[in-house]
Short mmCIF file of C-alpha atoms in Angstrom, two decimals:
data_model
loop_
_atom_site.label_atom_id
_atom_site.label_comp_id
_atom_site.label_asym_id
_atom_site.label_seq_id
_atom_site.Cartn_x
_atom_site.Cartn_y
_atom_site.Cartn_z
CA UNK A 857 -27.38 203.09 85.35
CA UNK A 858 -28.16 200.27 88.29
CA UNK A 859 -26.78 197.82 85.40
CA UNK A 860 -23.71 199.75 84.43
CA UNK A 861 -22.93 199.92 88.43
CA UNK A 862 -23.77 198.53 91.66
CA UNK A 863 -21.93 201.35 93.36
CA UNK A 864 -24.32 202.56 95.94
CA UNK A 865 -23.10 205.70 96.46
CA UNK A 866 -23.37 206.94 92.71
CA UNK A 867 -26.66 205.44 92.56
CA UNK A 868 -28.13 207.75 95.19
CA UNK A 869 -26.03 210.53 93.62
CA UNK A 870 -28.13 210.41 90.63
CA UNK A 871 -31.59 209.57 92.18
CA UNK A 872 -31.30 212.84 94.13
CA UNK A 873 -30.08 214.88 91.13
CA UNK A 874 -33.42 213.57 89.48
CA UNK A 875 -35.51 214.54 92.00
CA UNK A 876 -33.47 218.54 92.59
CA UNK A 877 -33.43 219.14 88.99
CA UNK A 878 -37.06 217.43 88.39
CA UNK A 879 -39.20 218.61 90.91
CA UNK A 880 -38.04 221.43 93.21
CA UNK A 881 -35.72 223.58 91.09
CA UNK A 882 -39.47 224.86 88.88
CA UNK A 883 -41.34 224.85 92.33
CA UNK A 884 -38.73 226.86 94.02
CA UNK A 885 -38.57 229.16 91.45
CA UNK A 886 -42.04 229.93 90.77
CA UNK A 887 -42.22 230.76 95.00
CA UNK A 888 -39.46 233.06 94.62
CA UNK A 889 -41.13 235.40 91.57
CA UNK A 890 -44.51 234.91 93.53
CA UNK A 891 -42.53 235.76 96.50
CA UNK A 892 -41.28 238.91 94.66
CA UNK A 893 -44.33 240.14 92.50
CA UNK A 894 -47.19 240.47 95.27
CA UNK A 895 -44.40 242.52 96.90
CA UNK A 896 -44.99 244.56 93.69
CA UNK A 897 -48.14 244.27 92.46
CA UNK A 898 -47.52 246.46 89.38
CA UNK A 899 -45.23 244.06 88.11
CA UNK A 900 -48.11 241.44 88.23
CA UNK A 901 -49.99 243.63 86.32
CA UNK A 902 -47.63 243.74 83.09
CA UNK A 903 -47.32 240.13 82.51
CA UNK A 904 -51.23 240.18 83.10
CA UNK A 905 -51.94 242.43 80.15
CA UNK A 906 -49.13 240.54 77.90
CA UNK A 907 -50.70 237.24 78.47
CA UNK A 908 -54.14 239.27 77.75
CA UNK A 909 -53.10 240.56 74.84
CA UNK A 910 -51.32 237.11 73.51
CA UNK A 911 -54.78 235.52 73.23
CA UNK A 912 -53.67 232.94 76.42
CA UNK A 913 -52.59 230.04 73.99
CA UNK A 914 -49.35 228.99 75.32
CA UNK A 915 -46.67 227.12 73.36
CA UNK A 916 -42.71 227.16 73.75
CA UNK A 917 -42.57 229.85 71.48
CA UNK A 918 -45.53 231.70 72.24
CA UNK A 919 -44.17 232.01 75.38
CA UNK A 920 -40.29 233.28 74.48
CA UNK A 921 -42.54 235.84 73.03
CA UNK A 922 -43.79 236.96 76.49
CA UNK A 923 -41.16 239.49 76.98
CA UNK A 924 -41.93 241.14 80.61
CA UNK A 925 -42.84 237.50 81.80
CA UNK A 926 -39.25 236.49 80.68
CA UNK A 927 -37.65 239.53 81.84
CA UNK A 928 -38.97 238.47 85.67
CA UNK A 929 -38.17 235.08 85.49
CA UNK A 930 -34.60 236.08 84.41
CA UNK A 931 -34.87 238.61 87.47
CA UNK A 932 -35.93 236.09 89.80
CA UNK A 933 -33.18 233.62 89.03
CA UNK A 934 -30.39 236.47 89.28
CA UNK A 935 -31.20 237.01 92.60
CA UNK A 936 -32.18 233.51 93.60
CA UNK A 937 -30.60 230.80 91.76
CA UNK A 938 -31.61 227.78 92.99
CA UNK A 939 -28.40 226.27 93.32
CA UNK A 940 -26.23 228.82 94.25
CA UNK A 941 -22.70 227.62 94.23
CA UNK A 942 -20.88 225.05 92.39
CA UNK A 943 -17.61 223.38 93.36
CA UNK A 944 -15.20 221.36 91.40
CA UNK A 945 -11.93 219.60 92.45
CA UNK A 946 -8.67 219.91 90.66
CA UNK A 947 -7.03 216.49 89.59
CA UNK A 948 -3.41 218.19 88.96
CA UNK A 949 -1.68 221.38 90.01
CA UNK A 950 -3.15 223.83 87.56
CA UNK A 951 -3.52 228.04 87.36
CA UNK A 952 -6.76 229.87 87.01
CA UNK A 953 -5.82 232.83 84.47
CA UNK A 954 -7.44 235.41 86.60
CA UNK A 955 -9.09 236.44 90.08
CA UNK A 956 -5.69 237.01 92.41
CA UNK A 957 -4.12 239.70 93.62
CA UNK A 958 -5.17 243.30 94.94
CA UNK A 959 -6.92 244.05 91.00
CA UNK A 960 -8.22 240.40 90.70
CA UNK A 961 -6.33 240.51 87.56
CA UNK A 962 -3.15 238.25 88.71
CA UNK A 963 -3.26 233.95 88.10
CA UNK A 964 -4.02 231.96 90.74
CA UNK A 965 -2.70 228.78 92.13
CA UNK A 966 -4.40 225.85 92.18
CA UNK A 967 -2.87 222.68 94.00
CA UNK A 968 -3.88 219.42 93.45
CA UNK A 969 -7.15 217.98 95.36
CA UNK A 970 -8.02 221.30 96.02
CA UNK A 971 -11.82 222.02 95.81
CA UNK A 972 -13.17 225.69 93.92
CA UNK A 973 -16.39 226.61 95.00
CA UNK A 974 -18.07 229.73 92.39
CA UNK A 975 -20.67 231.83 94.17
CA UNK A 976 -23.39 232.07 91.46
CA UNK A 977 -25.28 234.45 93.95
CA UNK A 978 -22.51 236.45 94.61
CA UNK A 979 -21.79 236.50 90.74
CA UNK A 980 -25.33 237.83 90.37
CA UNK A 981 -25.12 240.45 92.39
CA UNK A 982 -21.46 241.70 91.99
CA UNK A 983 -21.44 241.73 88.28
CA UNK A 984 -20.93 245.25 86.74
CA UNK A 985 -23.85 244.68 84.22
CA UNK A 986 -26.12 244.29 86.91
CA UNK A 987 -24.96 247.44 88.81
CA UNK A 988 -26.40 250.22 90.25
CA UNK A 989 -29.04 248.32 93.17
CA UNK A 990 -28.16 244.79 92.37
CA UNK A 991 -30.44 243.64 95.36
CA UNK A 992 -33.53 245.45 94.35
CA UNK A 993 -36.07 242.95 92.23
CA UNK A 994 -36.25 244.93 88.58
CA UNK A 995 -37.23 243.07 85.56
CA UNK A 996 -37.25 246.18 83.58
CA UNK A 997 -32.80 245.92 84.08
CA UNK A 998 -33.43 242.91 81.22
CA UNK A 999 -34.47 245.09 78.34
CA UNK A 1000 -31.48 246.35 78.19
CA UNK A 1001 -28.38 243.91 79.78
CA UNK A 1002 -27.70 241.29 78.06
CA UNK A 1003 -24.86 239.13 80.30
CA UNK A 1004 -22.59 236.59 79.25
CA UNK A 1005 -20.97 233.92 81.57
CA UNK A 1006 -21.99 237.07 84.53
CA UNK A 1007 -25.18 235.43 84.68
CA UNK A 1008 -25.07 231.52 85.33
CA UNK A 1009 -27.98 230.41 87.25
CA UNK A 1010 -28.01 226.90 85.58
CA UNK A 1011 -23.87 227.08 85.16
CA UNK A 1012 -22.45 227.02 81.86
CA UNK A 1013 -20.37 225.65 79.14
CA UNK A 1014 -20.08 222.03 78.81
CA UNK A 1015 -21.31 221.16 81.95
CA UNK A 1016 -24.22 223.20 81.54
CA UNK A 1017 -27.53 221.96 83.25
CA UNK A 1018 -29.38 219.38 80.94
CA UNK A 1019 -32.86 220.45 81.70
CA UNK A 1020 -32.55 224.14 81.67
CA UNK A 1021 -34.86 224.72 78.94
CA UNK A 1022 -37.39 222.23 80.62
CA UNK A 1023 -37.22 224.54 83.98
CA UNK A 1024 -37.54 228.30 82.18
CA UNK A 1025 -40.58 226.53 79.90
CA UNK A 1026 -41.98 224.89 83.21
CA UNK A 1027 -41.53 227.83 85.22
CA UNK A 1028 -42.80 230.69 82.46
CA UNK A 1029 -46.02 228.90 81.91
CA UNK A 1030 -47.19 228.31 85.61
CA UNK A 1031 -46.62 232.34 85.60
CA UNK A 1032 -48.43 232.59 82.23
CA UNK A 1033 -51.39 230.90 83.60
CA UNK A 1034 -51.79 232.10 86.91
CA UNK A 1035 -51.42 235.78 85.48
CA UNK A 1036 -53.93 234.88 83.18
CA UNK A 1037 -56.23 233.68 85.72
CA UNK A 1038 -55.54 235.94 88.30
CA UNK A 1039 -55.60 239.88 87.93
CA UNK A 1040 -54.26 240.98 91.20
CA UNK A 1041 -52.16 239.28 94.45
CA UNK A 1042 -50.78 240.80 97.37
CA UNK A 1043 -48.52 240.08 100.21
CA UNK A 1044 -49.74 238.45 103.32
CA UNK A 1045 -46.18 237.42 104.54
CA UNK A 1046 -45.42 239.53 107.86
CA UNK A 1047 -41.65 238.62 106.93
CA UNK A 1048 -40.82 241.63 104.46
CA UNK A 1049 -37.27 240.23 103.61
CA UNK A 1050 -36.30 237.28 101.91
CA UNK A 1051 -35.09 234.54 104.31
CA UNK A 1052 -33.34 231.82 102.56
CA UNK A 1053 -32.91 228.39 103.65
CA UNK A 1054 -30.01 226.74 102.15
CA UNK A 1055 -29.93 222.68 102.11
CA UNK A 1056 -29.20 221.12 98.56
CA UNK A 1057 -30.77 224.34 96.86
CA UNK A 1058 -31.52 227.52 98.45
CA UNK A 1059 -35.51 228.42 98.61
CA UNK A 1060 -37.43 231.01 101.25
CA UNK A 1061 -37.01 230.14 104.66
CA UNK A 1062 -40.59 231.51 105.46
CA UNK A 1063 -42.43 230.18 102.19
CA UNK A 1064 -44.27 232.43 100.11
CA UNK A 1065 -47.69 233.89 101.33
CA UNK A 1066 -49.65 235.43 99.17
CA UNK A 1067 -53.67 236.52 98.30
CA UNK A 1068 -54.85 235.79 94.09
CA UNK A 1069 -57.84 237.42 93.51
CA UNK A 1070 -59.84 237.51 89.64
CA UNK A 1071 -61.04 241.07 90.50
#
């Protein structure tokens, strides 16, 4: 890109969208369903018995095929996406179809230069599919719903994040393995609640604390 432009600006633009996307959306992630699981240790121990049971040799499709693994890595990122909102600015006047008035069913006006920002998290959480106790952290909810553009933690459609499949794989096999290795963890985070921290993604506030034990 640094020979297409020497605009500085877009250049750092795209260094940190390497670096977000790269590194910490998988780390972050992984925290939050660690965060989550030793908070229920029984959910540790289904993915523990599927990765058992699989014989432990991981490939992209071996791990699709870990069902309650996926199931809490779709969980985790409904309640946490990493980025959770996403803003766009409109180059005319233009109408949204839908979202105004007292039914949310009237258009809306749009004026030019006008910025829309889309809550994925509130999305997530307001959705009907994902209704009754949208807060509560239930992987089992994923056997049955299966969401269209309600559930958009790497956005959708064209603009669609590039290395989503790269974060689910990254993200599903540091589970695999430590489930593998590990048969039980607990909590040792004083903090019961989730505390986020939002700067260009949204992660704990307090970390994740937890105990991994083989026995």
């Amino acid at each position: 890109m640094a020979k297409e432009t020497d605009n500085r600006d877009d250049l750092r633009n795209q260094i940190i969208h390497v670096f977000v996307a790269g590194h910490d959306s998988s780390a972050i992630t992984i925290g939050h369903a660690l965060f989550h699981l030793c908070r229920h240790p029984d959910k540790w121990e289904k993915p523990h018995r599927e990765v058992e049971q699989s014989g432990g040799n991981f490939t992209f499709e071996s791990l699709k095929n870990l069902y309650y693994l996926q199931y809490v890595v779709k969980e985790t990122l409904r309640l946490h996406p990493v980025a959770p909102l996403d803003s766009r600015r409109a180059k005319q006047d233009t109408m949204l179809p839908t979202g105004g008035g007292p039914n949310g069913d009237s258009p809306i006006f749009i004026p030019k230069d006008s910025t829309v920002t889309t809550s994925f998290h509130a999305l997530h959480h307001l959705a009907p599919c994902f209704q009754p106790y949208p807060e509560a952290f239930r992987p089992e909810r994923w056997e049955t719903v299966r969401p269209g553009w309600e559930y958009l933690p790497f956005g959708g459609g064209p603009r669609i994040c590039p290395g989503r499949q790269l974060a689910l794989t990254e993200v599903a096999y540091v589970l695999a393995r430590m489930t593998q290795e590990f048969r039980t963890v607990e909590c040792r985070d004083p903090v019961e609640e989730w505390v986020e921290e939002f700067k260009i993604t949204a992660s704990s506030q307090n970390g994740t604390k937890v105990g991994l034990y083989r026995e």
